[in-house]
Amino acid sequence: MVNKKMEQYRKAIVENWITAWSLSRELPAPIEFKSGFHVDVGDEQHKSRYVFPTLNDDFIQLSESIDEPWVFLKVCAPTDEVTASISKKWTIQPQGFMMTCFRPMVTQEPALHEGYKLEFEQHQSAFVLKIIAKNGELASTGRIVLHNDFAVYDRISTDSNHRRKGLARVLMTELEKIALSKGISKNLLVATEEGKLLYESLGWEVYSLYTSIVIADQYL
């Protein structure tokens, strides 16, 4: 019973994340595929993606059946475990981290560095925040989608010319205000190794290692 409940919980976490991710990018809603989910992305080098809450036979069998390039398979599991379960036709992407913060972030109100301003937009379901430099450059940007009782953060980035000025911290704090204003304090995102350090400093925790694989053209 405990294992079944855990499986349902893990699937619900992934379903909320991938649904909000799809809304953020104005893509079709994900559909269930066995124990995971499938999204048609439609880009030349990102045709579609499958996301699984656990590394299981569904994931492994799917990896064996696909020979088409630029179809991404993603799973909440460590890279080494995934590597041991798939053939060499697949390219392993850098280790990712699915992260959660089920309480308000740990941060004082950060001051926006002099010479920058905030701009808010709303694109369909996504609230988009941009930090613009005095010269008009886009210095930092990110977005948040509210789905069910989760706030999912997406496309968080800071231009290399504008780093080490606390812009990402300001960005995350301002995005969180949107979620809190709607009564939502359960936060989800998928981070890179670099982004993980920032989010941990804000009180986020790693929910699961997150591994992506793809077949690139040169391997066909």
PDB file of C-alpha atoms in Angstrom, residues 13 35 38 89 170 217:
ATOM      1  CA  ILE A  13       4.465  15.443  -9.117  1.00  0.00           C
ATOM      2  CA  SER A  35       3.412   4.985 -16.462  1.00  0.00           C
ATOM      3  CA  HIS A  38       4.138  12.240 -23.736  1.00  0.00           C
ATOM      4  CA  LYS A  89      22.492   4.743 -29.577  1.00  0.00           C
ATOM      5  CA  VAL A 170      15.338  39.092  -7.476  1.00  0.00           C
ATOM      6  CA  ASP A 217      21.502  12.686 -36.097  1.00  0.00           C
TER       7      ASP A 217
END
